[in-house]
mmCIF file of N, CA and C in Angstrom:
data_model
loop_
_atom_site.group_PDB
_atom_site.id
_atom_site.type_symbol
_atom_site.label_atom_id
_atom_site.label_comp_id
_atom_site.label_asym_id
_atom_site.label_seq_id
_atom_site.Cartn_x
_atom_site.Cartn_y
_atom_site.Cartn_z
ATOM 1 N N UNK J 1 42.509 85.557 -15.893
ATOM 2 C CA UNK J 1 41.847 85.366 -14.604
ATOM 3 C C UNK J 1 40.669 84.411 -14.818
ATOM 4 N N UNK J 2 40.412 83.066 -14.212
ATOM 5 C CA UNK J 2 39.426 82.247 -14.024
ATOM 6 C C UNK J 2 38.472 82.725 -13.697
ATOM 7 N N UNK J 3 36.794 82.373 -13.764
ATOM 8 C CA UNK J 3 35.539 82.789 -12.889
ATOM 9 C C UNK J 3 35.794 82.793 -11.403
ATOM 10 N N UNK J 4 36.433 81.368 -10.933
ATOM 11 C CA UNK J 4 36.631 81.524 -9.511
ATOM 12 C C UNK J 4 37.383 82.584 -8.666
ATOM 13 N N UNK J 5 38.696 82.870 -9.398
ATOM 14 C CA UNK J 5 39.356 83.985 -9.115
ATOM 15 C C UNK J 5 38.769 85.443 -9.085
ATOM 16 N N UNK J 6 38.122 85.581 -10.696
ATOM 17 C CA UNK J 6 36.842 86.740 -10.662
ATOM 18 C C UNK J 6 36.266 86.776 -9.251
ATOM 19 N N UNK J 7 35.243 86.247 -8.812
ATOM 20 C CA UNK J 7 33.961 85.827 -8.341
ATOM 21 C C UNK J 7 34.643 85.901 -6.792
ATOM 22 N N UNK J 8 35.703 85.307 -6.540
ATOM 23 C CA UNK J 8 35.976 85.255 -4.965
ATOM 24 C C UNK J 8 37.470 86.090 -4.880
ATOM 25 N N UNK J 9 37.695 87.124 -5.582
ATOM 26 C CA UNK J 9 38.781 88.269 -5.270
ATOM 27 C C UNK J 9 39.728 87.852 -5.513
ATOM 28 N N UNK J 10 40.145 86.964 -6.510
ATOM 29 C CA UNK J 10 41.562 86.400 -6.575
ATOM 30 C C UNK J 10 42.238 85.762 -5.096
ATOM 31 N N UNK J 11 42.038 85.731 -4.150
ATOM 32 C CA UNK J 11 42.608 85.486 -3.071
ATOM 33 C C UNK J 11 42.893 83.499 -3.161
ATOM 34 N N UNK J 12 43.420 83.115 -4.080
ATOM 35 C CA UNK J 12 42.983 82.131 -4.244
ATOM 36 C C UNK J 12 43.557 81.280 -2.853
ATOM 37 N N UNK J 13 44.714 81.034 -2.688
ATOM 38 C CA UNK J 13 45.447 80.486 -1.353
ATOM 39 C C UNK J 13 44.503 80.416 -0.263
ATOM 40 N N UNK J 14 43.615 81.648 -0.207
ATOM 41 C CA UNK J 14 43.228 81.735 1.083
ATOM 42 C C UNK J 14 41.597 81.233 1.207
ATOM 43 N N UNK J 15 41.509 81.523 -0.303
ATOM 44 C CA UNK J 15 40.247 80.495 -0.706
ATOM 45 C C UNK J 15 39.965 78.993 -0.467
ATOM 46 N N UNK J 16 41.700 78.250 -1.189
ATOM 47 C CA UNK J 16 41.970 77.266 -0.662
ATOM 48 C C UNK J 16 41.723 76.633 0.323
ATOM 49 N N UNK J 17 42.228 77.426 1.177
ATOM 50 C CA UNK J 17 42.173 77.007 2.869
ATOM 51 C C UNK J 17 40.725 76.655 3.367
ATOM 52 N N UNK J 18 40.164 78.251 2.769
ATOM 53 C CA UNK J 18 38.694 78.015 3.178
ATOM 54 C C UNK J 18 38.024 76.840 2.583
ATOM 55 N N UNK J 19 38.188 76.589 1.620
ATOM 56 C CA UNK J 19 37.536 75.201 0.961
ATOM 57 C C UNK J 19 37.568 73.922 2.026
ATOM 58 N N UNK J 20 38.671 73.656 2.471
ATOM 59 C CA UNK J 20 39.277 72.647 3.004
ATOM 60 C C UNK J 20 38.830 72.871 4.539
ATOM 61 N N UNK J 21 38.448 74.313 5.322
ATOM 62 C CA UNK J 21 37.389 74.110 6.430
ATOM 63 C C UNK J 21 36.901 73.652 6.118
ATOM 64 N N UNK J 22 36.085 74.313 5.238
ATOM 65 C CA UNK J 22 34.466 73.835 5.351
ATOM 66 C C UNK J 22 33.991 72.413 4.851
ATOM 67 N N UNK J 23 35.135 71.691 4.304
ATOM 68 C CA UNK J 23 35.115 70.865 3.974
ATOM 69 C C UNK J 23 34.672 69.811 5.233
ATOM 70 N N UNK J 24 35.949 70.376 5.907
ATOM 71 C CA UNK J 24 36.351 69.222 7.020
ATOM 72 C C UNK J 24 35.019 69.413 8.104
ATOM 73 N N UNK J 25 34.855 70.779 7.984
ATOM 74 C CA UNK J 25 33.379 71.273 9.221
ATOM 75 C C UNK J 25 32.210 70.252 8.856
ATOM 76 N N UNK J 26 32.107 70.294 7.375
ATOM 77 C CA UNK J 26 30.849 69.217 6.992
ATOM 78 C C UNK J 26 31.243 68.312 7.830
ATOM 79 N N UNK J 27 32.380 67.634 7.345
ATOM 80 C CA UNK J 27 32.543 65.731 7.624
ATOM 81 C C UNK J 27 32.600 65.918 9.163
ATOM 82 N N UNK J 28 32.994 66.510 9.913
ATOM 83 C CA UNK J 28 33.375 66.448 11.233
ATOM 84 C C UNK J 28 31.652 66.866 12.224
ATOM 85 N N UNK J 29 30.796 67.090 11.575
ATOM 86 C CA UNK J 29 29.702 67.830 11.392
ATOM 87 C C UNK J 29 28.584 66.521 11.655
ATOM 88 N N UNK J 30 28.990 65.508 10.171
ATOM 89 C CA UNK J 30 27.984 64.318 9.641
ATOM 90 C C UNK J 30 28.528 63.577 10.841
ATOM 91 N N UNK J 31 29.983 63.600 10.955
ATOM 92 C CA UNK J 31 30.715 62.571 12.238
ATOM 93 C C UNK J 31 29.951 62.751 13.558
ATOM 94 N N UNK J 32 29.771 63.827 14.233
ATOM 95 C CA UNK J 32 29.172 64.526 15.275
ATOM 96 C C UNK J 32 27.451 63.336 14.934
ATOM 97 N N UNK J 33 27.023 63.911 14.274
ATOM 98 C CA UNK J 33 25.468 63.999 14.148
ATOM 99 C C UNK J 33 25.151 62.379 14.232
ATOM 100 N N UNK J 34 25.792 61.550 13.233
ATOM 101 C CA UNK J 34 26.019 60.202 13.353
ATOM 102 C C UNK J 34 26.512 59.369 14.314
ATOM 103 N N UNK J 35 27.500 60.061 15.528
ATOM 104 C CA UNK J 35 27.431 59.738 16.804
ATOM 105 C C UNK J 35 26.483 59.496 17.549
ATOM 106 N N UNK J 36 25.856 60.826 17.553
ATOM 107 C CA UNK J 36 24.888 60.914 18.879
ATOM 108 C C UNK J 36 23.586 60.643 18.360
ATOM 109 N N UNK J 37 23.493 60.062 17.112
ATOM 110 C CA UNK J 37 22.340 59.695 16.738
ATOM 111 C C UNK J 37 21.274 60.928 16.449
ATOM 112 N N UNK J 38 21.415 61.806 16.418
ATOM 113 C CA UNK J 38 20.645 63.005 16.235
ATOM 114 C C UNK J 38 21.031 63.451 14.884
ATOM 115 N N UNK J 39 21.233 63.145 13.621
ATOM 116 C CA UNK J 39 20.721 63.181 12.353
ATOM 117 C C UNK J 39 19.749 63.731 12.160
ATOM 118 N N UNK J 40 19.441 64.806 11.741
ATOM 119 C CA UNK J 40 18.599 65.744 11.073
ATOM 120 C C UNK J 40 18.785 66.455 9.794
ATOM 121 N N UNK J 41 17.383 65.941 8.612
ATOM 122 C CA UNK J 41 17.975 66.387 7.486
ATOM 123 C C UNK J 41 18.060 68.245 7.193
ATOM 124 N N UNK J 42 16.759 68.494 8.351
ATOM 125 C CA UNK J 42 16.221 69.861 8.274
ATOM 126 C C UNK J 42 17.409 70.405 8.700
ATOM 127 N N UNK J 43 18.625 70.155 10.133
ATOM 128 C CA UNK J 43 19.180 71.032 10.651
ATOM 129 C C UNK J 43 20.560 70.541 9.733
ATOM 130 N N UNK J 44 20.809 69.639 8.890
ATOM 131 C CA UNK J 44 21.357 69.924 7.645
ATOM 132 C C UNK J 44 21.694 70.669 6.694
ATOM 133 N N UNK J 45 20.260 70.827 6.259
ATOM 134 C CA UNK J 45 19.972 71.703 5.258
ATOM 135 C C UNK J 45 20.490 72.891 5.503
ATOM 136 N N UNK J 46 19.907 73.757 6.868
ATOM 137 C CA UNK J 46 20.398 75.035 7.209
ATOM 138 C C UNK J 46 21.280 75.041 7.279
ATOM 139 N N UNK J 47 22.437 73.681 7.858
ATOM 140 C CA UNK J 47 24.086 74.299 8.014
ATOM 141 C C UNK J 47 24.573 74.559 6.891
ATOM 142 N N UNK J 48 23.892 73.746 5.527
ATOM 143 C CA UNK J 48 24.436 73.626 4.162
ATOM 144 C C UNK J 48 24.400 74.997 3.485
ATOM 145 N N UNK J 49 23.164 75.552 4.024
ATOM 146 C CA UNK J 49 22.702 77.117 3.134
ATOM 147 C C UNK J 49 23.305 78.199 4.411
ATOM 148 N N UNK J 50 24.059 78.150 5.146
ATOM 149 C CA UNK J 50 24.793 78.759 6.114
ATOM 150 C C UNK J 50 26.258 78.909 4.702
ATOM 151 N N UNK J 51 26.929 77.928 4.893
ATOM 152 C CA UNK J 51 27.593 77.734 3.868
ATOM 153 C C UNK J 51 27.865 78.624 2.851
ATOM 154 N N UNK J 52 26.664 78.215 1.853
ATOM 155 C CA UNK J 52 26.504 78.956 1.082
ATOM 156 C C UNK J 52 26.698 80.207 0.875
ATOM 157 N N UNK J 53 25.894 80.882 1.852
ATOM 158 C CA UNK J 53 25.693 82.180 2.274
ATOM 159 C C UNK J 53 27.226 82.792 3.071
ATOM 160 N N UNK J 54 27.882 82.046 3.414
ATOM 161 C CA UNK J 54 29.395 82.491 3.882
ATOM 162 C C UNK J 54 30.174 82.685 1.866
ATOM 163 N N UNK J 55 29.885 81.371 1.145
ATOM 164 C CA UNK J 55 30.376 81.979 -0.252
ATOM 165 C C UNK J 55 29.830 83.160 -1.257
ATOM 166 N N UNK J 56 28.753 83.382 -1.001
ATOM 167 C CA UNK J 56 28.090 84.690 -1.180
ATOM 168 C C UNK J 56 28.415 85.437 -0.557
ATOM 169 N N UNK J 57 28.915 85.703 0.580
ATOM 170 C CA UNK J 57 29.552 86.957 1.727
ATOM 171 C C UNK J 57 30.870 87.619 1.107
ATOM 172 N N UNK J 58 31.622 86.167 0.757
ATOM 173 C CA UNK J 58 32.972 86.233 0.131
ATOM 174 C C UNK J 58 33.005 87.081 -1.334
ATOM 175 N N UNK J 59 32.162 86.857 -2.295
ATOM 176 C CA UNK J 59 31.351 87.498 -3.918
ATOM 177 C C UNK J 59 31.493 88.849 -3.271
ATOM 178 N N UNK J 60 30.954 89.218 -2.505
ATOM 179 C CA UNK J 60 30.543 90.520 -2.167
ATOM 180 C C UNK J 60 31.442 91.183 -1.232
ATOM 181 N N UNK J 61 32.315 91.186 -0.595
ATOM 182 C CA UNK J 61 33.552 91.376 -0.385
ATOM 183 C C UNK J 61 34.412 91.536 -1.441
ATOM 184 N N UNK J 62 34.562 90.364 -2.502
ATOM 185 C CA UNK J 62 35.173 90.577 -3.778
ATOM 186 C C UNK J 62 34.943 92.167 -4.597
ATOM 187 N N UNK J 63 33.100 92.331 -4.700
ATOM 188 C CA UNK J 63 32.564 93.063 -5.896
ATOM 189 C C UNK J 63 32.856 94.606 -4.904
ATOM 190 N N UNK J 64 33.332 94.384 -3.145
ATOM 191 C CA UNK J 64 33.548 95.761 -2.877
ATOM 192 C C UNK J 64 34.761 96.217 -3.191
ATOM 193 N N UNK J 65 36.039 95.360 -3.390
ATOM 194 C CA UNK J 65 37.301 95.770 -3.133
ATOM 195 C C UNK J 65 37.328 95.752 -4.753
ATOM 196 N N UNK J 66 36.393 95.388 -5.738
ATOM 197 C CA UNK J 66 36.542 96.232 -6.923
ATOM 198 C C UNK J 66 35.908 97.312 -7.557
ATOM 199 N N UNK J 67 34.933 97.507 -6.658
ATOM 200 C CA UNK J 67 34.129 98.617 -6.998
ATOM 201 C C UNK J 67 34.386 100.194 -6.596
ATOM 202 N N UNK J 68 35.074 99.546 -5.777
ATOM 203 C CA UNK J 68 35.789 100.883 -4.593
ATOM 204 C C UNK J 68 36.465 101.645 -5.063
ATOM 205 N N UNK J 69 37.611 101.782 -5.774
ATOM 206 C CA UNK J 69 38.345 102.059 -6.802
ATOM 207 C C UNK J 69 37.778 102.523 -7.747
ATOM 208 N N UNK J 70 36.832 102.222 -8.418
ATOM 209 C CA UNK J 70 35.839 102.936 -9.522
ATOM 210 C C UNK J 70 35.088 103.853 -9.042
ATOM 211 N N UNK J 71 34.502 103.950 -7.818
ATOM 212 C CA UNK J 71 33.594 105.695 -7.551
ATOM 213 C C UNK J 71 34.690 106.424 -6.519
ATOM 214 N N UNK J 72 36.150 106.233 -6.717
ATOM 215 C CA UNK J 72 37.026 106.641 -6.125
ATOM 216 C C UNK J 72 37.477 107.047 -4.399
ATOM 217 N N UNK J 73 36.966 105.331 -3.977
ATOM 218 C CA UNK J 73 37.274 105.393 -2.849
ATOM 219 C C UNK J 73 38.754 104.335 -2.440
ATOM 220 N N UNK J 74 40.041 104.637 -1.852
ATOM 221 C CA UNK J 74 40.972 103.708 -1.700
ATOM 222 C C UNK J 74 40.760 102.897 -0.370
ATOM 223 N N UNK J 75 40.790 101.766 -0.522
ATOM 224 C CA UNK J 75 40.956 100.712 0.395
ATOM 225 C C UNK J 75 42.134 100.637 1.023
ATOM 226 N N UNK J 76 42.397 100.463 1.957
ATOM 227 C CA UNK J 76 43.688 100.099 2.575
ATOM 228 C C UNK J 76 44.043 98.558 2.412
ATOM 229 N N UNK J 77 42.899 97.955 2.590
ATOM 230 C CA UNK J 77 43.616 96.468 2.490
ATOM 231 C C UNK J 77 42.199 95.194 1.961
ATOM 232 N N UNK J 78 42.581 94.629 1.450
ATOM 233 C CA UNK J 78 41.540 93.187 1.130
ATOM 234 C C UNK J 78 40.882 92.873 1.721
ATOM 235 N N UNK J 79 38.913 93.507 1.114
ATOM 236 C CA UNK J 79 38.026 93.119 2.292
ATOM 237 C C UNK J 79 37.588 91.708 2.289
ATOM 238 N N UNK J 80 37.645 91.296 0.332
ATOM 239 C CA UNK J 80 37.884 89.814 0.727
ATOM 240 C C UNK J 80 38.798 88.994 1.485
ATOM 241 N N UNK J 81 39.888 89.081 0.607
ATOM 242 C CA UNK J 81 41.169 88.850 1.650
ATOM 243 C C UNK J 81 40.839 88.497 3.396
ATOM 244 N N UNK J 82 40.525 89.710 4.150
ATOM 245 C CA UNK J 82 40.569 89.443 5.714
ATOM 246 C C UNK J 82 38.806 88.804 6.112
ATOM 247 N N UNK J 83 37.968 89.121 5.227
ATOM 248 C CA UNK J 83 36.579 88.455 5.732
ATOM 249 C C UNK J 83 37.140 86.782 5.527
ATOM 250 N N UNK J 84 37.759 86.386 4.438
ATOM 251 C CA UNK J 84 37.787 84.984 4.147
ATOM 252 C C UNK J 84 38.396 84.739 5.369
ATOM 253 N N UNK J 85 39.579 85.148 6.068
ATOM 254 C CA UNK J 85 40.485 84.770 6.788
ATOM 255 C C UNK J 85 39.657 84.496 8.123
ATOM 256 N N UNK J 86 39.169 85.546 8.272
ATOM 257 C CA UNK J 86 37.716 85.559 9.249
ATOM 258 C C UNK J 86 37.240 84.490 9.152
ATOM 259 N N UNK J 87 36.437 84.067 8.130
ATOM 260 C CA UNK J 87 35.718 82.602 7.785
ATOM 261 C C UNK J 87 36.252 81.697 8.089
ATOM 262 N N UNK J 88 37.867 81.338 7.665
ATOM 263 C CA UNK J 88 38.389 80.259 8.074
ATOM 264 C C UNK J 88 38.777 79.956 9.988
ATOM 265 N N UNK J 89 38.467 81.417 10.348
ATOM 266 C CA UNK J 89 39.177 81.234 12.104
ATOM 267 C C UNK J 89 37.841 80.565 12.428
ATOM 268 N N UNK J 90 36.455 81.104 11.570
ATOM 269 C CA UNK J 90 35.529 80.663 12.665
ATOM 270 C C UNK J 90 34.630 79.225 12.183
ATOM 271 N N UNK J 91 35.476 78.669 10.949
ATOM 272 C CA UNK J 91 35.104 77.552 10.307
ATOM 273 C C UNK J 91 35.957 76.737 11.665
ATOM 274 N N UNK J 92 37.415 76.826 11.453
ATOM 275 C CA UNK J 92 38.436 75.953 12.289
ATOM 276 C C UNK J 92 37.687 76.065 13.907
ATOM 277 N N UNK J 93 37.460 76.663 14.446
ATOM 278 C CA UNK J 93 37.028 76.656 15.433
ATOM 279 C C UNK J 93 35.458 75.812 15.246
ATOM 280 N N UNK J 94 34.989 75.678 14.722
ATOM 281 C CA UNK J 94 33.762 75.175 14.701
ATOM 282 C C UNK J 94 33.899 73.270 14.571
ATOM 283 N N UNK J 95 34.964 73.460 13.786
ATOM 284 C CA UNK J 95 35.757 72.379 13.654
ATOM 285 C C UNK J 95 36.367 71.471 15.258
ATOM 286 N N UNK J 96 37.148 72.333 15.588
ATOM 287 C CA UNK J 96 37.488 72.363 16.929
ATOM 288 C C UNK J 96 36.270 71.485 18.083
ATOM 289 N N UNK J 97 35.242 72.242 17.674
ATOM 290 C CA UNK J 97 34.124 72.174 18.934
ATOM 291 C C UNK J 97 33.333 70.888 18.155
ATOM 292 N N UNK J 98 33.592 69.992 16.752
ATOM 293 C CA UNK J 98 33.119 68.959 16.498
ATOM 294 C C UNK J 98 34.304 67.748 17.140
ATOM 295 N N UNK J 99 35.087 67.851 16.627
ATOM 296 C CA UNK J 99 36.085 67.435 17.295
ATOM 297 C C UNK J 99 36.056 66.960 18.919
ATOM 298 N N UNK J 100 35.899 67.876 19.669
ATOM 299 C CA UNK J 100 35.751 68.116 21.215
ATOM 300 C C UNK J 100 34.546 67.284 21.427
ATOM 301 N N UNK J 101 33.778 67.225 20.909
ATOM 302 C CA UNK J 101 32.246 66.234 21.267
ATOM 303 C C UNK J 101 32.588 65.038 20.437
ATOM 304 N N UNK J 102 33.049 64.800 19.481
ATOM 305 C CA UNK J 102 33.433 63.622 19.141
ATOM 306 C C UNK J 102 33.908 62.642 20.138
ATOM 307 N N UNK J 103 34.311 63.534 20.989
ATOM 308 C CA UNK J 103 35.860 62.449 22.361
ATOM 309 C C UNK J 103 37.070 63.093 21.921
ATOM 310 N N UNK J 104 37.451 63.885 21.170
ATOM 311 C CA UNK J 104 38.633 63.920 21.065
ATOM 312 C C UNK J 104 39.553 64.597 21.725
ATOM 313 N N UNK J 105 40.600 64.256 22.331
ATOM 314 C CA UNK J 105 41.912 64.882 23.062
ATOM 315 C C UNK J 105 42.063 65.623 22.450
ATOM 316 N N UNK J 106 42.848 66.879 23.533
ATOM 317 C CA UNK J 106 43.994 67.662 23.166
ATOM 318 C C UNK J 106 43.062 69.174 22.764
ATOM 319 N N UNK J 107 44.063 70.016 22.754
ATOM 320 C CA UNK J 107 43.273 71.672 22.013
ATOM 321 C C UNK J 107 42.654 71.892 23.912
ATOM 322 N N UNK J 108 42.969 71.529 24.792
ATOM 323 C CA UNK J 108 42.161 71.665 26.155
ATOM 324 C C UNK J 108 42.369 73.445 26.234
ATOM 325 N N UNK J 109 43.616 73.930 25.692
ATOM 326 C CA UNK J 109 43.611 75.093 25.974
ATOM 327 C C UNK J 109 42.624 76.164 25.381
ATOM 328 N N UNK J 110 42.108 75.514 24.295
ATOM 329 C CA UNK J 110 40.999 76.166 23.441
ATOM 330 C C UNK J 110 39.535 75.733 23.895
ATOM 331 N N UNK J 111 39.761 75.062 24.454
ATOM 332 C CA UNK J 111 38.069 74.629 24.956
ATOM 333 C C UNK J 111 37.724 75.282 25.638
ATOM 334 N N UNK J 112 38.476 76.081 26.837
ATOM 335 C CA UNK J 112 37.512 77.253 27.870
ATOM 336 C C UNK J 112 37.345 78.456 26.746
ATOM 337 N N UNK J 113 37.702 78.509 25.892
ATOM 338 C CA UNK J 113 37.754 79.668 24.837
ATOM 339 C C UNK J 113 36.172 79.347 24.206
ATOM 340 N N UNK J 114 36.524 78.711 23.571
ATOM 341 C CA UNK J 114 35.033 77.701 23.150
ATOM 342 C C UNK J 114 34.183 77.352 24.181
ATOM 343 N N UNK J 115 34.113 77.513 25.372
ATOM 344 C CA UNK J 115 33.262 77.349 26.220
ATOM 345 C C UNK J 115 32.432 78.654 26.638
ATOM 346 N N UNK J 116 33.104 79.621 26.721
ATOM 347 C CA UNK J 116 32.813 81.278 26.844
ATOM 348 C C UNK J 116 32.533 81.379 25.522
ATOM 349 N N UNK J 117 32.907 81.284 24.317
ATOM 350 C CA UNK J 117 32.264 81.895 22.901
ATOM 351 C C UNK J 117 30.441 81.143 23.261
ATOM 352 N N UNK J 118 30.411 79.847 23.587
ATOM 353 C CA UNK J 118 29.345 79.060 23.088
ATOM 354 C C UNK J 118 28.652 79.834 24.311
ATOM 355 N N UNK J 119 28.739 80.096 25.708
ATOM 356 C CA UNK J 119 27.673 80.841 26.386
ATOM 357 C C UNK J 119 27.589 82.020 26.189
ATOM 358 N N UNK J 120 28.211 82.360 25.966
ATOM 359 C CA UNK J 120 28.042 83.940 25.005
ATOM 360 C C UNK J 120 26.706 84.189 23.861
ATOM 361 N N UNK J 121 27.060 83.340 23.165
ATOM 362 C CA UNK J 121 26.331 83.028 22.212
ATOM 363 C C UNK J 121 24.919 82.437 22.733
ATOM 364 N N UNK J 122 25.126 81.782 23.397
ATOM 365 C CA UNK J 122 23.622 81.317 24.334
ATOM 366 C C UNK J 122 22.772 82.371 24.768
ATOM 367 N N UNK J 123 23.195 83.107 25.959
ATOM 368 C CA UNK J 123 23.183 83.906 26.449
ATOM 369 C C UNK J 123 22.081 84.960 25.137
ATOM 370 N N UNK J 124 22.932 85.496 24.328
ATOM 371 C CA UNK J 124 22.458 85.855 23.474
ATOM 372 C C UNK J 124 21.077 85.457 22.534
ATOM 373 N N UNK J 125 21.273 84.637 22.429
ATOM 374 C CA UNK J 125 20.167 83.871 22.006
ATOM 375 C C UNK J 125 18.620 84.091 22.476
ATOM 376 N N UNK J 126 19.423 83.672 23.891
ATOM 377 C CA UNK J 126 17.968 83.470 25.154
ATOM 378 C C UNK J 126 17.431 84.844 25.073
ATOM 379 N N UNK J 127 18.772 86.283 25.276
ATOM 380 C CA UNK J 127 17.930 87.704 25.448
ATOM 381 C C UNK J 127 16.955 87.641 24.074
ATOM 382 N N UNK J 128 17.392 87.229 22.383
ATOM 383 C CA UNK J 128 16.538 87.575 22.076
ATOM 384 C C UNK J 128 15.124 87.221 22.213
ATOM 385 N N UNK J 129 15.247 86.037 22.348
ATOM 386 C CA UNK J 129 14.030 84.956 22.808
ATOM 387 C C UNK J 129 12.821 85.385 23.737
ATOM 388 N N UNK J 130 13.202 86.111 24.240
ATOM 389 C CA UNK J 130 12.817 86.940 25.738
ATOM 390 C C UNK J 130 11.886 88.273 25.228
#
């Protein structure tokens, strides 16, 4: 077994995938920001240590679905495993909504979806603000 495999639950496939969001979330991200001219290194930084902190989420998901088993509790199923999978729906979607401000066609059926997540999320925001 590799460190990476160690470290992120063996799930490697699904690791994969996730790599290749977040990959694309960056570039589609710098694409966005470099459009509209609103380049910011500060609101950079935070998306970068957002990131991060999603691969640290993943470690620890890993260190539960092996620890669990040792003070004799059974898991039913891969908490890494389904958090990553998690990660990747809400990487791709994030993706999605760079995409969509870019100009880009198509996915229209996902945009009122993404339109209700993002005021939702607003919404939210503002109560705490308040």
């Amino acid at each position: 077994m590799n460190t990476i495999s160690f470290l992120f639950g063996g799930g490697m496939t699904v690791l994969d995938w996730y790599l290749i969001v977040v990959g694309l979330d960056i570039i589609t991200g710098y694409m966005k920001g470099l459009k509209s001219h609103q380049w910011n290194s500060a609101f950079n930084l935070k998306g970068l240590l957002k990131k991060f902190g999603s691969f640290a989420t993943i470690i620890v998901a890993a260190m539960i679905d092996d620890i669990a088993p040792a003070i004799g509790m059974s898991l039913p199923v891969s908490v890494a495993f389904y958090w990553t999978v998690l990660l990747i729906i809400y990487e791709g979607l994030s993706i999605l909504e760079n995409y969509k401000e870019l100009g880009g066609k198509g996915f229209n059926f996902l945009a009122k979806y993404l339109e209700v997540f993002e005021n939702k999320v607003d919404k939210n925001k503002d109560d705490k603000e308040q």
